[in-house]
Coordinates of C-alpha atoms and ligand atoms in Angstrom, one line a residue:
M1 CA -18.1 -213.2 24.0
K2 CA -20.3 -210.1 24.3
I3 CA -19.5 -207.3 26.6
I4 CA -21.6 -204.3 27.7
E5 CA -19.8 -201.0 28.4
I6 CA -21.5 -198.3 30.4
E7 CA -20.3 -194.7 31.1
G8 CA -22.1 -194.2 34.4
S9 CA -23.5 -191.3 36.5
K10 CA -26.0 -190.2 33.8
K11 CA -29.5 -189.3 34.8
L12 CA -32.2 -191.2 32.9
N13 CA -35.4 -189.5 31.7
G14 CA -38.2 -190.7 29.5
T15 CA -40.3 -193.9 29.1
I16 CA -39.2 -197.5 28.9
R17 CA -41.8 -199.9 27.4
I18 CA -41.9 -203.4 28.9
S19 CA -41.9 -206.5 26.7
G20 CA -43.7 -209.8 27.1
A21 CA -42.8 -211.9 30.1
K22 CA -39.9 -214.3 29.5
N23 CA -41.0 -216.8 32.1
A24 CA -44.5 -217.0 30.6
T25 CA -43.2 -217.1 27.0
V26 CA -40.8 -220.0 27.7
A27 CA -43.7 -222.1 28.9
L28 CA -46.2 -221.0 26.3
I29 CA -44.0 -222.0 23.3
P30 CA -43.7 -225.6 24.5
A31 CA -47.3 -225.6 25.5
A32 CA -48.4 -224.7 22.0
I33 CA -47.5 -228.2 20.7
L34 CA -50.4 -229.6 22.7
T35 CA -52.9 -228.3 20.1
D36 CA -53.6 -230.4 17.0
E37 CA -54.1 -227.2 15.0
E38 CA -52.3 -223.9 15.2
A39 CA -51.5 -221.4 18.0
T40 CA -50.7 -217.7 17.6
I41 CA -48.9 -216.1 20.5
C42 CA -48.3 -212.3 20.5
N43 CA -46.2 -210.0 22.6
I44 CA -43.3 -212.5 22.5
P45 CA -40.1 -210.9 23.6
E46 CA -37.1 -211.0 21.3
I47 CA -34.6 -212.7 23.7
T48 CA -32.3 -215.6 23.1
D49 CA -34.3 -218.0 25.3
T50 CA -37.3 -217.6 22.9
E51 CA -35.0 -218.4 19.9
A52 CA -33.6 -221.5 21.7
L53 CA -37.2 -222.8 22.2
C54 CA -38.1 -222.1 18.6
D55 CA -35.1 -224.2 17.6
I56 CA -36.4 -227.1 19.6
L57 CA -39.8 -226.7 17.8
R58 CA -38.0 -226.9 14.5
L59 CA -36.1 -230.0 15.7
L60 CA -39.5 -231.6 16.3
N61 CA -40.6 -230.6 12.8
V62 CA -43.1 -228.0 14.1
K63 CA -43.7 -225.1 11.7
V64 CA -42.7 -221.8 13.4
N65 CA -43.6 -218.5 11.8
R66 CA -41.9 -215.8 13.7
S67 CA -42.6 -212.1 13.1
T68 CA -42.0 -209.0 15.3
E69 CA -43.5 -209.7 18.7
S70 CA -45.5 -212.8 17.6
V71 CA -45.1 -216.4 16.7
V72 CA -47.4 -218.8 14.9
I73 CA -46.8 -222.4 15.9
N74 CA -48.2 -225.2 13.8
P75 CA -47.5 -228.8 15.1
Q76 CA -49.6 -230.6 12.4
E77 CA -46.5 -232.3 10.9
M78 CA -44.7 -232.7 14.2
I79 CA -42.5 -235.7 14.9
N80 CA -41.8 -236.7 18.5
T81 CA -38.1 -237.1 18.4
E82 CA -35.4 -237.0 21.1
I83 CA -34.4 -233.5 22.3
T84 CA -30.6 -233.8 22.3
E85 CA -28.3 -232.2 24.8
P86 CA -27.2 -229.2 22.7
F87 CA -30.8 -228.2 22.5
S88 CA -31.9 -228.9 26.1
K89 CA -28.9 -227.4 27.6
K90 CA -29.4 -223.9 26.1
L91 CA -32.0 -223.0 28.7
R92 CA -33.9 -224.1 31.8
A93 CA -37.3 -224.0 30.2
S94 CA -36.5 -226.7 27.7
Y95 CA -37.9 -228.9 30.5
Y96 CA -41.4 -227.8 29.6
F97 CA -41.2 -230.0 26.5
M98 CA -41.1 -233.0 28.9
G99 CA -44.6 -232.2 30.2
A100 CA -45.9 -231.1 26.8
L101 CA -44.6 -234.2 24.8
L102 CA -45.7 -236.5 27.6
G103 CA -49.2 -234.9 27.5
K104 CA -49.5 -235.2 23.8
Y105 CA -47.7 -238.4 22.8
K106 CA -47.4 -240.2 26.2
K107 CA -43.6 -240.2 25.7
A108 CA -40.8 -237.6 26.0
V109 CA -37.1 -238.2 25.5
M110 CA -34.8 -235.4 26.4
Y111 CA -31.7 -234.4 28.2
F112 CA -31.4 -232.4 31.5
P113 CA -32.1 -228.7 31.0
G114 CA -29.5 -225.9 31.3
G115 CA -30.1 -222.4 32.6
C116 CA -28.5 -220.1 35.1
S117 CA -26.2 -221.7 37.7
I118 CA -28.1 -220.3 40.7
G119 CA -28.5 -223.5 42.6
A120 CA -28.7 -227.3 42.2
R121 CA -32.1 -226.9 40.4
P122 CA -33.3 -230.5 40.6
I123 CA -36.5 -231.6 38.7
D124 CA -37.6 -234.3 41.1
L125 CA -41.0 -232.7 41.7
H126 CA -41.7 -232.5 38.0
L127 CA -40.8 -236.2 37.6
K128 CA -42.9 -237.2 40.7
G129 CA -45.8 -235.4 39.2
F130 CA -45.4 -237.3 35.9
E131 CA -45.2 -240.6 37.8
A132 CA -48.4 -239.8 39.8
L133 CA -50.1 -239.4 36.4
G134 CA -49.0 -242.9 35.5
A135 CA -45.7 -242.3 33.7
T136 CA -42.5 -244.2 34.2
V137 CA -39.2 -242.3 34.3
K138 CA -35.9 -243.7 33.3
S139 CA -32.7 -241.6 33.4
E140 CA -29.2 -242.4 32.4
N141 CA -26.3 -240.0 31.8
N142 CA -28.5 -236.9 31.9
K143 CA -31.0 -238.4 29.5
Y144 CA -34.6 -238.8 30.6
I145 CA -37.2 -241.1 29.1
V146 CA -40.6 -240.5 30.4
E147 CA -43.5 -242.5 29.1
A148 CA -46.9 -243.9 29.9
E149 CA -49.4 -246.3 28.4
E150 CA -52.1 -243.9 29.6
L151 CA -52.1 -240.7 31.7
K152 CA -54.7 -240.7 34.4
G153 CA -55.7 -237.7 36.6
A154 CA -54.3 -237.8 40.1
N155 CA -54.1 -235.7 43.3
I156 CA -50.6 -234.3 43.5
Y157 CA -49.1 -232.4 46.4
L158 CA -46.0 -230.4 45.7
D159 CA -43.5 -230.4 48.6
I160 CA -42.3 -227.0 47.3
A161 CA -44.5 -224.5 45.4
S162 CA -42.3 -224.9 42.3
V163 CA -43.2 -222.7 39.3
G164 CA -41.6 -225.2 36.8
A165 CA -43.3 -228.3 38.4
T166 CA -46.7 -226.6 38.5
I167 CA -46.6 -225.7 34.9
N168 CA -45.0 -229.0 33.7
I169 CA -47.7 -231.1 35.5
M170 CA -50.4 -228.9 34.0
L171 CA -49.0 -229.6 30.6
A172 CA -48.9 -233.3 31.2
A173 CA -52.3 -233.4 32.8
V174 CA -54.3 -231.3 30.3
R175 CA -55.0 -234.3 28.0
A176 CA -55.0 -237.0 30.7
K177 CA -58.0 -239.1 31.5
G178 CA -60.0 -237.7 34.5
V179 CA -59.3 -235.0 37.0
T180 CA -55.9 -233.8 38.3
T181 CA -55.5 -231.7 41.4
I182 CA -52.2 -229.9 42.1
D183 CA -52.0 -228.8 45.8
N184 CA -49.4 -226.3 47.1
A185 CA -49.2 -225.1 43.5
A186 CA -47.1 -222.1 42.7
K187 CA -49.2 -218.9 42.2
E188 CA -47.0 -216.8 40.0
P189 CA -48.8 -214.7 37.3
E190 CA -46.9 -216.6 34.6
I191 CA -48.8 -219.8 35.7
V192 CA -52.1 -218.0 35.3
N193 CA -51.0 -216.8 31.8
V194 CA -50.2 -220.4 30.8
A195 CA -53.4 -221.8 32.2
T196 CA -55.4 -219.1 30.3
F197 CA -53.6 -220.1 27.1
L198 CA -54.4 -223.8 27.6
N199 CA -58.0 -222.9 28.4
N200 CA -58.2 -220.8 25.2
M201 CA -57.3 -224.0 23.4
G202 CA -60.1 -225.9 25.1
A203 CA -58.5 -227.1 28.3
K204 CA -60.4 -227.2 31.5
I205 CA -58.2 -225.7 34.2
T206 CA -59.5 -223.8 37.2
G207 CA -57.7 -222.3 40.3
A208 CA -54.5 -221.1 38.5
G209 CA -53.1 -218.3 40.7
T210 CA -54.3 -220.0 43.9
S211 CA -52.5 -222.9 45.7
T212 CA -55.0 -225.5 44.3
I213 CA -55.2 -226.1 40.6
K214 CA -57.8 -228.5 39.1
I215 CA -57.4 -229.9 35.6
V216 CA -60.2 -231.8 34.0
G217 CA -58.6 -233.8 31.1
V218 CA -59.8 -233.2 27.6
D219 CA -59.1 -235.2 24.4
H220 CA -58.4 -232.4 22.0
L221 CA -57.0 -228.9 22.0
H222 CA -57.8 -226.5 19.2
K223 CA -56.6 -223.4 17.5
C224 CA -56.1 -220.3 19.5
F225 CA -54.7 -216.7 19.8
H226 CA -53.0 -215.6 23.0
E227 CA -51.1 -212.6 24.4
V228 CA -48.1 -212.9 26.7
I229 CA -48.4 -210.7 29.9
P230 CA -45.9 -207.9 30.5
D231 CA -42.7 -209.0 32.1
R232 CA -42.9 -208.1 35.8
I233 CA -39.2 -208.8 36.4
E234 CA -38.0 -206.7 33.5
A235 CA -40.4 -204.0 34.8
G236 CA -39.1 -204.3 38.3
T237 CA -35.5 -204.1 37.1
Y238 CA -36.2 -200.8 35.2
I239 CA -38.2 -199.4 38.2
I240 CA -35.1 -200.1 40.4
I241 CA -32.9 -198.4 37.8
G242 CA -35.4 -195.5 37.9
A243 CA -35.0 -195.3 41.7
L244 CA -31.3 -195.2 41.2
C245 CA -31.0 -192.6 38.5
G246 CA -34.4 -191.6 37.0
T247 CA -35.5 -188.0 36.7
P248 CA -38.3 -189.1 36.2
L249 CA -38.4 -192.5 34.5
K250 CA -41.7 -194.0 33.4
I251 CA -42.0 -197.7 33.0
D252 CA -44.9 -198.4 30.7
N253 CA -47.0 -201.5 29.9
V254 CA -46.8 -203.1 33.3
I255 CA -49.4 -204.7 35.6
P256 CA -48.5 -202.9 38.8
E257 CA -50.4 -205.5 41.0
H258 CA -47.8 -208.1 39.9
L259 CA -45.1 -205.9 41.6
D260 CA -46.8 -205.1 44.9
S261 CA -44.0 -206.4 47.1
L262 CA -41.3 -204.4 45.2
L263 CA -43.4 -201.2 45.1
S264 CA -44.2 -201.3 48.8
K265 CA -40.5 -201.8 49.6
L266 CA -39.6 -198.8 47.4
E267 CA -42.2 -196.6 49.1
E268 CA -40.9 -197.8 52.5
M269 CA -37.4 -196.6 51.4
G270 CA -38.8 -193.1 50.6
I271 CA -39.0 -193.4 46.8
N272 CA -41.7 -191.3 45.2
L273 CA -43.8 -193.3 42.8
E274 CA -46.7 -192.6 40.6
I275 CA -48.6 -195.8 40.0
G276 CA -51.1 -195.9 37.1
A277 CA -53.3 -198.6 35.7
D278 CA -50.5 -199.8 33.4
Y279 CA -47.4 -197.8 34.3
V280 CA -45.2 -196.9 37.2
T281 CA -43.2 -193.7 37.2
V282 CA -40.3 -193.2 39.5
L283 CA -40.7 -189.4 40.1
D284 CA -37.4 -188.6 41.7
S285 CA -34.1 -190.5 42.4
T286 CA -32.5 -187.8 44.6
T287 CA -34.4 -188.5 47.8
K288 CA -32.4 -189.8 50.8
L289 CA -33.1 -193.6 50.7
K290 CA -33.8 -195.4 53.9
A291 CA -32.2 -198.8 54.5
T292 CA -34.6 -201.8 54.5
N293 CA -34.6 -205.6 54.7
I294 CA -35.9 -208.0 52.1
K295 CA -36.5 -211.8 52.1
T296 CA -37.2 -213.5 48.8
A297 CA -40.3 -215.7 48.8
V298 CA -42.7 -217.4 46.3
Y299 CA -45.3 -215.1 44.7
P300 CA -46.7 -212.7 46.0
G301 CA -43.6 -212.4 48.2
F302 CA -40.5 -210.5 47.1
P303 CA -39.3 -212.1 43.9
T304 CA -35.9 -213.8 43.9
D305 CA -35.5 -212.6 40.4
L306 CA -35.3 -209.0 41.6
Q307 CA -33.1 -209.7 44.6
Q308 CA -29.9 -209.0 42.7
P309 CA -30.9 -205.7 41.1
F310 CA -32.5 -204.6 44.4
T311 CA -29.2 -205.2 46.2
V312 CA -27.7 -202.5 44.0
L313 CA -30.3 -200.0 45.3
L314 CA -29.5 -200.9 48.9
T315 CA -25.9 -199.9 48.3
Q316 CA -27.3 -196.3 48.0
A317 CA -29.5 -196.5 51.1
H318 CA -28.5 -194.9 54.4
G319 CA -27.7 -197.5 57.0
K320 CA -27.7 -201.2 57.3
S321 CA -29.9 -203.4 55.0
K322 CA -30.3 -207.1 54.9
V323 CA -31.1 -209.3 51.9
T324 CA -32.1 -212.9 52.6
E325 CA -32.4 -215.3 49.7
T326 CA -34.6 -218.3 50.4
I327 CA -35.3 -219.8 46.9
W328 CA -31.9 -220.4 45.4
E329 CA -28.7 -221.5 47.2
N330 CA -26.3 -219.7 44.9
R331 CA -27.8 -216.3 44.0
F332 CA -25.2 -214.0 45.5
M333 CA -22.6 -214.3 42.7
H334 CA -23.1 -210.6 42.0
I335 CA -21.9 -209.6 45.4
P336 CA -18.1 -209.9 44.8
Y337 CA -18.5 -207.7 41.7
L338 CA -20.6 -205.1 43.6
K339 CA -17.7 -205.0 46.1
D340 CA -15.2 -204.5 43.3
L341 CA -17.4 -201.5 42.3
G342 CA -17.1 -200.1 45.8
A343 CA -20.1 -201.5 47.7
D344 CA -19.8 -202.6 51.4
I345 CA -21.5 -206.0 51.6
E346 CA -20.9 -209.0 53.7
V347 CA -22.5 -212.4 53.0
K348 CA -23.2 -214.9 55.7
N349 CA -25.0 -218.1 54.8
Q350 CA -28.1 -216.9 52.8
T351 CA -28.1 -213.3 54.1
A352 CA -26.2 -210.4 52.6
T353 CA -25.7 -207.3 54.9
V354 CA -25.3 -204.1 52.9
L355 CA -23.9 -200.9 54.4
G356 CA -24.7 -197.7 52.6
P357 CA -24.6 -195.3 51.0
K358 CA -21.4 -196.0 49.1
E359 CA -20.2 -194.3 45.9
L360 CA -19.6 -196.8 43.2
K361 CA -16.7 -196.5 40.7
G362 CA -16.7 -198.3 37.3
C363 CA -14.5 -201.3 36.8
E364 CA -14.5 -204.7 34.9
V365 CA -17.2 -207.1 36.2
V366 CA -18.9 -210.2 35.0
A367 CA -22.5 -211.2 34.4
T368 CA -22.4 -214.6 36.1
D369 CA -26.1 -215.2 35.4
L370 CA -29.1 -213.3 34.0
R371 CA -30.2 -211.3 37.0
A372 CA -26.7 -210.8 38.3
G373 CA -26.1 -209.3 34.9
A374 CA -29.0 -207.0 35.3
A375 CA -27.6 -206.0 38.7
M376 CA -24.3 -205.1 37.0
V377 CA -26.1 -202.9 34.5
A378 CA -27.9 -201.1 37.3
A379 CA -24.6 -200.6 39.2
G380 CA -22.8 -199.5 36.1
L381 CA -25.4 -196.9 35.4
I382 CA -24.7 -195.1 38.8
A383 CA -21.0 -195.8 39.0
E384 CA -18.5 -193.1 38.2
G385 CA -16.6 -193.8 35.0
K386 CA -16.6 -196.9 32.8
T387 CA -18.0 -200.3 33.8
T388 CA -17.4 -203.2 31.5
I389 CA -19.6 -206.3 31.9
A390 CA -18.3 -209.5 30.5
N391 CA -20.5 -212.5 29.5
A392 CA -23.3 -210.2 28.5
E393 CA -25.0 -213.1 26.7
H394 CA -26.6 -214.0 30.0
I395 CA -28.4 -210.6 30.1
L396 CA -29.7 -211.0 26.5
R397 CA -31.4 -214.3 27.5
G398 CA -34.0 -212.3 29.4
Y399 CA -33.9 -208.5 28.6
E400 CA -35.2 -207.6 25.1
Q401 CA -33.2 -204.7 23.6
I402 CA -31.7 -203.6 26.9
V403 CA -29.1 -201.5 25.3
E404 CA -31.6 -199.7 23.0
K405 CA -34.1 -199.2 25.8
L406 CA -31.6 -197.7 28.2
S407 CA -30.0 -195.6 25.5
S408 CA -33.4 -194.1 24.6
V409 CA -33.7 -192.6 28.1
G410 CA -30.2 -191.2 28.2
A411 CA -27.8 -194.0 29.3
K412 CA -24.4 -194.2 27.7
I413 CA -24.4 -197.9 27.1
K414 CA -23.2 -200.1 24.2
I415 CA -22.7 -203.8 23.5
K416 CA -19.9 -205.3 21.5
E417 CA -18.5 -208.7 20.6
I418 CA -14.9 -209.4 21.4
Ligands
LIG501 C1 -38.7 -220.3 37.7 O1 -37.7 -221.3 37.9 C2 -38.1 -219.2 36.9 N1 -37.6 -219.7 35.7 C3 -36.9 -218.6 37.7 O2 -36.5 -217.5 37.0 C4 -37.4 -218.1 39.1 O3 -36.2 -217.7 39.8 C5 -38.1 -219.3 39.8 O4 -39.1 -219.8 39.0 C6 -38.6 -218.8 41.2 O5 -39.5 -217.8 41.0 C7 -38.5 -220.0 34.7 O6 -39.7 -219.7 34.8 C8 -38.0 -220.5 33.4 P1 -38.9 -223.4 41.0 P2 -38.0 -222.8 38.3 O7 -39.1 -224.7 40.4 O8 -39.3 -223.1 37.9 C9 -36.7 -226.2 44.1 C10 -35.0 -215.9 36.1 O9 -34.0 -215.3 36.5 N2 -37.1 -227.3 43.3 O10 -40.0 -222.5 41.4 O11 -36.9 -223.6 38.0 C11 -35.6 -225.4 43.4 O12 -34.3 -225.9 43.5 C12 -35.2 -217.3 36.6 O13 -35.8 -215.6 35.2 C13 -36.9 -228.6 43.7 O14 -36.3 -228.8 44.8 O15 -38.0 -222.6 39.9 C14 -35.7 -224.0 44.1 O16 -35.0 -224.0 45.3 C15 -34.1 -218.0 37.2 N3 -37.3 -229.6 42.9 C16 -37.2 -224.0 44.4 O17 -37.7 -225.3 44.3 C17 -38.0 -229.4 41.8 O18 -38.3 -230.4 41.1 C18 -38.1 -223.1 43.5 O19 -37.8 -223.5 42.1 C19 -38.2 -228.1 41.4 C20 -37.8 -227.1 42.2

């Protein structure tokens, strides 16, 4: 097991550069098999989720040439084989191979995906989408066989604006016959990045980033070069850390418009920000923070993936704040550990009430999932004394070089294997 140790109460100063977006990358890598030639994707983050997907590519006999920040994927000798459970279970995004393999071969055989335990995380909307395109779905003991004689464009309405279902249906529909329309599609920037990638390969997708996406099927996808957008969740996490202990802290290589909901909440709390074209600087973390309420929502609402780190900030705000989680049923697992660190938080149903400000004192905590882990890091940085975070592997799934990045701005943080 990996643990992260932090000696807290240090002020952070300098610049942190943001890596490519995890949740775009994890869809782009499976999407790359849809070409018959070669795809080059740059600004790929070095995180364990990326490696797990490259392992699946190798299982499918796809050539993967990985260098710093980029990957060249060549599926010319690819074999459509079953994706076994040890591969699918390593991460949630393995499910994008379902749509991509179905789109390319009209058949996908794989096991249920893994990922953070933040809720039931069904994939019914993905499967309904595949069925609407003409596929049949058989499942037994966690294994899914999805196949079609022919995929035909269809009008698909998503009951929930699901990120995963929107992307997976796009992947399956891109080489289908005719026109597919996805209504109530998710609008996250990662979806736009994936649609741009597919269009660069010759796909005909319009409307990505709005709630109606139209896909005109094409027969063939060609070679392309593509760049992953900056990770808005990594950026948001470090901006929150800047608000907790930056003097000042600049977060570079960001698209500030992707973070509007977070930035306006921070300004409402009294935090001084300088927002540039591709950076955000937290000017001062010593201002008296005002309490506020947040409610997570689909993009452009407040992102659920920043709810856990943001809760740490609220422990330092004056008064009563409320955090309502509407996307995942089980995303308050960081709260008991924040209480161990000294926070005053009560959870009732899907709402956490935070009373602040409270001084945090370092202790032993656990990263129960990726963003809960990020919350523990943020808390450890302001806690007095030493905080030890167990199960740090969860954090490395989504934050490239987190220890190095924080050390470079003055944090006393290290990672070790025990
Ligand atoms: C993506 O998960 C992200 N993961 C999540 O990031 C993120 O929290 C989530 O979108 C919401 O923004 C990846 O991109 C790999 P959804 P996804 O389908 O696609 C329900 C992180 O920390 N639903 O938009 O799995 C579902 O249960 C992570 O980086 C169904 O009911 O999320 C949830 O309540 C974790 N049936 C809601 O929809 C379905 O078939 C939204 O899920 C699909 C989803």
